[in-house]
Amino acid sequence: MEPLDAIDKQLLRLLQNDAKQTTKELAAHLGLTLSPVYERVRRLENLGYIKQYIAVLDKNLLGQPITTFCQVSMRYHDKAFIDKFEEEVQKLEEVQECYHMAGQVDFLLKIHVGSLNEYHDFVKYKLSQIENIGVLNSTFVLKEIKRDIGYHIQ
């Protein structure tokens, strides 16, 4: 992997803060002309540093104010069951994030729904239908204190 220079890192910081900036705006911040900035952005995309450009939406305005973290423990831990769970959880639109964990739980899911009733139905009719789930433990967010979707770039 090619190492990042100081300009690449600054460019990533700028894009991470506001990906809607034009190449002209980025060039002005970096003190460069358009062409090298354009080439650097394309290089960073091709190298995989930039995965996608997204809009961060407001969950409350979208009617999904309930954030839940659900810890899932599997009954059996062979590859086929784990692969099947990973495949099935991809299909659940309520699941925003899913992590395979080391420790007492196997998976941690971040789920957004509109109400506790919706969460109940999600667990009852969708999540619990996935084979091999042993234990589900749900915790509900009372207040979001910090939410930073960016990475610290040194």
PDB file of C-alpha atoms in Angstrom:
ATOM      1  CA  MET A   1       0.000   0.000   0.000  1.00  0.00           C
ATOM      2  CA  GLU A   2       1.320   3.400  -0.953  1.00  0.00           C
ATOM      3  CA  PRO A   3       2.025   5.634   2.044  1.00  0.00           C
ATOM      4  CA  LEU A   4      -0.012   8.810   2.319  1.00  0.00           C
ATOM      5  CA  ASP A   5       1.779  12.140   2.227  1.00  0.00           C
ATOM      6  CA  ALA A   6       0.652  15.243   4.133  1.00  0.00           C
ATOM      7  CA  ILE A   7      -1.446  16.516   1.199  1.00  0.00           C
ATOM      8  CA  ASP A   8      -3.248  13.170   0.835  1.00  0.00           C
ATOM      9  CA  LYS A   9      -4.067  13.204   4.545  1.00  0.00           C
ATOM     10  CA  GLN A  10      -5.334  16.782   4.421  1.00  0.00           C
ATOM     11  CA  LEU A  11      -7.420  15.920   1.361  1.00  0.00           C
ATOM     12  CA  LEU A  12      -8.967  12.960   3.192  1.00  0.00           C
ATOM     13  CA  ARG A  13      -9.740  15.168   6.203  1.00  0.00           C
ATOM     14  CA  LEU A  14     -11.435  17.727   3.965  1.00  0.00           C
ATOM     15  CA  LEU A  15     -13.504  15.119   2.130  1.00  0.00           C
ATOM     16  CA  GLN A  16     -14.410  13.337   5.343  1.00  0.00           C
ATOM     17  CA  ASN A  17     -15.696  16.606   6.776  1.00  0.00           C
ATOM     18  CA  ASP A  18     -17.630  17.576   3.630  1.00  0.00           C
ATOM     19  CA  ALA A  19     -17.565  15.258   0.620  1.00  0.00           C
ATOM     20  CA  LYS A  20     -19.732  17.664  -1.343  1.00  0.00           C
ATOM     21  CA  GLN A  21     -16.834  20.079  -1.870  1.00  0.00           C
ATOM     22  CA  THR A  22     -15.881  20.624  -5.490  1.00  0.00           C
ATOM     23  CA  THR A  23     -12.403  19.945  -6.795  1.00  0.00           C
ATOM     24  CA  LYS A  24     -12.006  23.712  -7.100  1.00  0.00           C
ATOM     25  CA  GLU A  25     -12.850  24.204  -3.402  1.00  0.00           C
ATOM     26  CA  LEU A  26     -10.501  21.380  -2.377  1.00  0.00           C
ATOM     27  CA  ALA A  27      -7.717  22.864  -4.502  1.00  0.00           C
ATOM     28  CA  ALA A  28      -8.176  26.260  -2.816  1.00  0.00           C
ATOM     29  CA  HIS A  29      -7.913  24.678   0.659  1.00  0.00           C
ATOM     30  CA  LEU A  30      -4.794  22.746  -0.329  1.00  0.00           C
ATOM     31  CA  GLY A  31      -3.103  25.538  -2.294  1.00  0.00           C
ATOM     32  CA  LEU A  32      -2.966  23.408  -5.438  1.00  0.00           C
ATOM     33  CA  THR A  33      -4.386  23.579  -8.943  1.00  0.00           C
ATOM     34  CA  LEU A  34      -7.365  21.504 -10.053  1.00  0.00           C
ATOM     35  CA  SER A  35      -5.518  18.800 -11.948  1.00  0.00           C
ATOM     36  CA  PRO A  36      -3.317  17.422  -9.132  1.00  0.00           C
ATOM     37  CA  VAL A  37      -6.249  17.487  -6.704  1.00  0.00           C
ATOM     38  CA  TYR A  38      -8.433  15.598  -9.177  1.00  0.00           C
ATOM     39  CA  GLU A  39      -5.660  13.019  -9.724  1.00  0.00           C
ATOM     40  CA  ARG A  40      -5.097  12.602  -5.979  1.00  0.00           C
ATOM     41  CA  VAL A  41      -8.805  12.028  -5.322  1.00  0.00           C
ATOM     42  CA  ARG A  42      -8.977   9.406  -8.096  1.00  0.00           C
ATOM     43  CA  ARG A  43      -5.814   7.718  -6.768  1.00  0.00           C
ATOM     44  CA  LEU A  44      -7.231   7.611  -3.217  1.00  0.00           C
ATOM     45  CA  GLU A  45     -10.464   6.120  -4.577  1.00  0.00           C
ATOM     46  CA  ASN A  46      -8.583   3.510  -6.621  1.00  0.00           C
ATOM     47  CA  LEU A  47      -6.392   2.571  -3.655  1.00  0.00           C
ATOM     48  CA  GLY A  48      -9.499   2.046  -1.525  1.00  0.00           C
ATOM     49  CA  TYR A  49      -8.968   4.856   0.980  1.00  0.00           C
ATOM     50  CA  ILE A  50     -12.247   6.416  -0.182  1.00  0.00           C
ATOM     51  CA  LYS A  51     -14.950   3.763  -0.162  1.00  0.00           C
ATOM     52  CA  GLN A  52     -18.001   5.858  -1.030  1.00  0.00           C
ATOM     53  CA  TYR A  53     -19.586   9.279  -0.771  1.00  0.00           C
ATOM     54  CA  ILE A  54     -22.735   9.475   1.351  1.00  0.00           C
ATOM     55  CA  ALA A  55     -25.180  11.930   2.897  1.00  0.00           C
ATOM     56  CA  VAL A  56     -25.613  11.632   6.667  1.00  0.00           C
ATOM     57  CA  LEU A  57     -29.348  11.646   7.333  1.00  0.00           C
ATOM     58  CA  ASP A  58     -31.367  12.594  10.421  1.00  0.00           C
ATOM     59  CA  LYS A  59     -32.868   9.455  11.976  1.00  0.00           C
ATOM     60  CA  ASN A  60     -35.565  11.436  13.801  1.00  0.00           C
ATOM     61  CA  LEU A  61     -36.803  13.185  10.673  1.00  0.00           C
ATOM     62  CA  LEU A  62     -36.866   9.801   8.934  1.00  0.00           C
ATOM     63  CA  GLY A  63     -39.097   8.391  11.692  1.00  0.00           C
ATOM     64  CA  GLN A  64     -36.462   6.023  13.111  1.00  0.00           C
ATOM     65  CA  PRO A  65     -35.623   7.572  16.493  1.00  0.00           C
ATOM     66  CA  ILE A  66     -35.004   4.314  18.373  1.00  0.00           C
ATOM     67  CA  THR A  67     -31.388   3.100  18.322  1.00  0.00           C
ATOM     68  CA  THR A  68     -30.735  -0.326  19.785  1.00  0.00           C
ATOM     69  CA  PHE A  69     -27.568  -2.302  20.245  1.00  0.00           C
ATOM     70  CA  CYS A  70     -28.336  -6.009  20.151  1.00  0.00           C
ATOM     71  CA  GLN A  71     -25.795  -8.565  21.308  1.00  0.00           C
ATOM     72  CA  VAL A  72     -26.234 -11.943  19.647  1.00  0.00           C
ATOM     73  CA  SER A  73     -24.735 -15.165  20.960  1.00  0.00           C
ATOM     74  CA  MET A  74     -24.797 -18.249  18.783  1.00  0.00           C
ATOM     75  CA  ARG A  75     -25.524 -21.763  20.056  1.00  0.00           C
ATOM     76  CA  TYR A  76     -22.958 -23.380  17.760  1.00  0.00           C
ATOM     77  CA  HIS A  77     -19.851 -21.764  16.351  1.00  0.00           C
ATOM     78  CA  ASP A  78     -18.984 -23.713  13.246  1.00  0.00           C
ATOM     79  CA  LYS A  79     -18.240 -21.906  10.004  1.00  0.00           C
ATOM     80  CA  ALA A  80     -21.508 -22.814   8.272  1.00  0.00           C
ATOM     81  CA  PHE A  81     -23.673 -21.308  11.036  1.00  0.00           C
ATOM     82  CA  ILE A  82     -21.577 -18.151  11.247  1.00  0.00           C
ATOM     83  CA  ASP A  83     -21.592 -17.712   7.467  1.00  0.00           C
ATOM     84  CA  LYS A  84     -25.371 -18.227   7.392  1.00  0.00           C
ATOM     85  CA  PHE A  85     -25.926 -15.621  10.128  1.00  0.00           C
ATOM     86  CA  GLU A  86     -23.732 -13.101   8.300  1.00  0.00           C
ATOM     87  CA  GLU A  87     -25.631 -13.747   5.077  1.00  0.00           C
ATOM     88  CA  GLU A  88     -29.060 -13.406   6.715  1.00  0.00           C
ATOM     89  CA  VAL A  89     -28.260 -10.269   8.709  1.00  0.00           C
ATOM     90  CA  GLN A  90     -27.255  -8.526   5.456  1.00  0.00           C
ATOM     91  CA  LYS A  91     -30.906  -8.800   4.376  1.00  0.00           C
ATOM     92  CA  LEU A  92     -32.295  -7.016   7.455  1.00  0.00           C
ATOM     93  CA  GLU A  93     -32.817  -3.372   6.525  1.00  0.00           C
ATOM     94  CA  GLU A  94     -33.230  -2.325  10.171  1.00  0.00           C
ATOM     95  CA  VAL A  95     -29.631  -3.368  10.905  1.00  0.00           C
ATOM     96  CA  GLN A  96     -27.331  -0.437  10.222  1.00  0.00           C
ATOM     97  CA  GLU A  97     -24.127  -2.084  11.439  1.00  0.00           C
ATOM     98  CA  CYS A  98     -23.084  -5.627  12.345  1.00  0.00           C
ATOM     99  CA  TYR A  99     -19.793  -6.700  13.884  1.00  0.00           C
ATOM    100  CA  HIS A 100     -18.440 -10.197  14.511  1.00  0.00           C
ATOM    101  CA  MET A 101     -16.990  -9.955  18.007  1.00  0.00           C
ATOM    102  CA  ALA A 102     -14.477 -11.736  20.191  1.00  0.00           C
ATOM    103  CA  GLY A 103     -15.527 -12.271  23.801  1.00  0.00           C
ATOM    104  CA  GLN A 104     -18.796 -13.244  25.458  1.00  0.00           C
ATOM    105  CA  VAL A 105     -21.039 -12.302  22.509  1.00  0.00           C
ATOM    106  CA  ASP A 106     -20.609 -13.311  18.902  1.00  0.00           C
ATOM    107  CA  PHE A 107     -22.210 -10.388  17.067  1.00  0.00           C
ATOM    108  CA  LEU A 108     -23.092  -6.799  17.878  1.00  0.00           C
ATOM    109  CA  LEU A 109     -25.849  -5.207  15.811  1.00  0.00           C
ATOM    110  CA  LYS A 110     -26.805  -1.534  15.646  1.00  0.00           C
ATOM    111  CA  ILE A 111     -30.486  -1.279  14.783  1.00  0.00           C
ATOM    112  CA  HIS A 112     -32.718   1.699  13.978  1.00  0.00           C
ATOM    113  CA  VAL A 113     -36.522   1.498  14.185  1.00  0.00           C
ATOM    114  CA  GLY A 114     -39.459   3.843  14.672  1.00  0.00           C
ATOM    115  CA  SER A 115     -40.788   2.491  17.961  1.00  0.00           C
ATOM    116  CA  LEU A 116     -40.424  -0.191  20.612  1.00  0.00           C
ATOM    117  CA  ASN A 117     -43.308  -2.037  18.964  1.00  0.00           C
ATOM    118  CA  GLU A 118     -41.388  -2.046  15.684  1.00  0.00           C
ATOM    119  CA  TYR A 119     -38.346  -3.394  17.505  1.00  0.00           C
ATOM    120  CA  HIS A 120     -40.465  -6.122  19.092  1.00  0.00           C
ATOM    121  CA  ASP A 121     -41.785  -7.135  15.663  1.00  0.00           C
ATOM    122  CA  PHE A 122     -38.277  -6.984  14.188  1.00  0.00           C
ATOM    123  CA  VAL A 123     -36.950  -9.386  16.837  1.00  0.00           C
ATOM    124  CA  LYS A 124     -39.984 -11.673  16.774  1.00  0.00           C
ATOM    125  CA  TYR A 125     -40.526 -11.950  13.029  1.00  0.00           C
ATOM    126  CA  LYS A 126     -37.084 -11.337  11.541  1.00  0.00           C
ATOM    127  CA  LEU A 127     -34.042 -11.596  13.784  1.00  0.00           C
ATOM    128  CA  SER A 128     -35.146 -14.559  15.881  1.00  0.00           C
ATOM    129  CA  GLN A 129     -35.974 -16.478  12.701  1.00  0.00           C
ATOM    130  CA  ILE A 130     -32.267 -16.777  11.877  1.00  0.00           C
ATOM    131  CA  GLU A 131     -31.136 -20.297  12.714  1.00  0.00           C
ATOM    132  CA  ASN A 132     -28.727 -20.975  15.577  1.00  0.00           C
ATOM    133  CA  ILE A 133     -29.266 -17.836  17.654  1.00  0.00           C
ATOM    134  CA  GLY A 134     -28.888 -18.721  21.314  1.00  0.00           C
ATOM    135  CA  VAL A 135     -29.232 -15.447  23.217  1.00  0.00           C
ATOM    136  CA  LEU A 136     -30.301 -11.931  22.238  1.00  0.00           C
ATOM    137  CA  ASN A 137     -29.532  -9.072  24.601  1.00  0.00           C
ATOM    138  CA  SER A 138     -30.861  -5.628  23.639  1.00  0.00           C
ATOM    139  CA  THR A 139     -29.863  -2.247  25.036  1.00  0.00           C
ATOM    140  CA  PHE A 140     -31.616   0.966  24.054  1.00  0.00           C
ATOM    141  CA  VAL A 141     -29.958   4.333  23.533  1.00  0.00           C
ATOM    142  CA  LEU A 142     -31.436   7.016  25.801  1.00  0.00           C
ATOM    143  CA  LYS A 143     -29.372   9.917  24.465  1.00  0.00           C
ATOM    144  CA  GLU A 144     -26.707  10.158  21.795  1.00  0.00           C
ATOM    145  CA  ILE A 145     -23.760  11.962  23.385  1.00  0.00           C
ATOM    146  CA  LYS A 146     -21.206  11.759  20.578  1.00  0.00           C
ATOM    147  CA  ARG A 147     -21.515  10.526  17.032  1.00  0.00           C
ATOM    148  CA  ASP A 148     -18.514  10.966  14.803  1.00  0.00           C
ATOM    149  CA  ILE A 149     -18.588   9.012  11.588  1.00  0.00           C
ATOM    150  CA  GLY A 150     -15.106  10.114  10.568  1.00  0.00           C
ATOM    151  CA  TYR A 151     -11.714   8.651  11.404  1.00  0.00           C
ATOM    152  CA  HIS A 152      -8.848  10.410  13.106  1.00  0.00           C
ATOM    153  CA  ILE A 153      -6.199  10.883  10.397  1.00  0.00           C
ATOM    154  CA  GLN A 154      -2.715  11.611  11.736  1.00  0.00           C
TER     155      GLN A 154
END
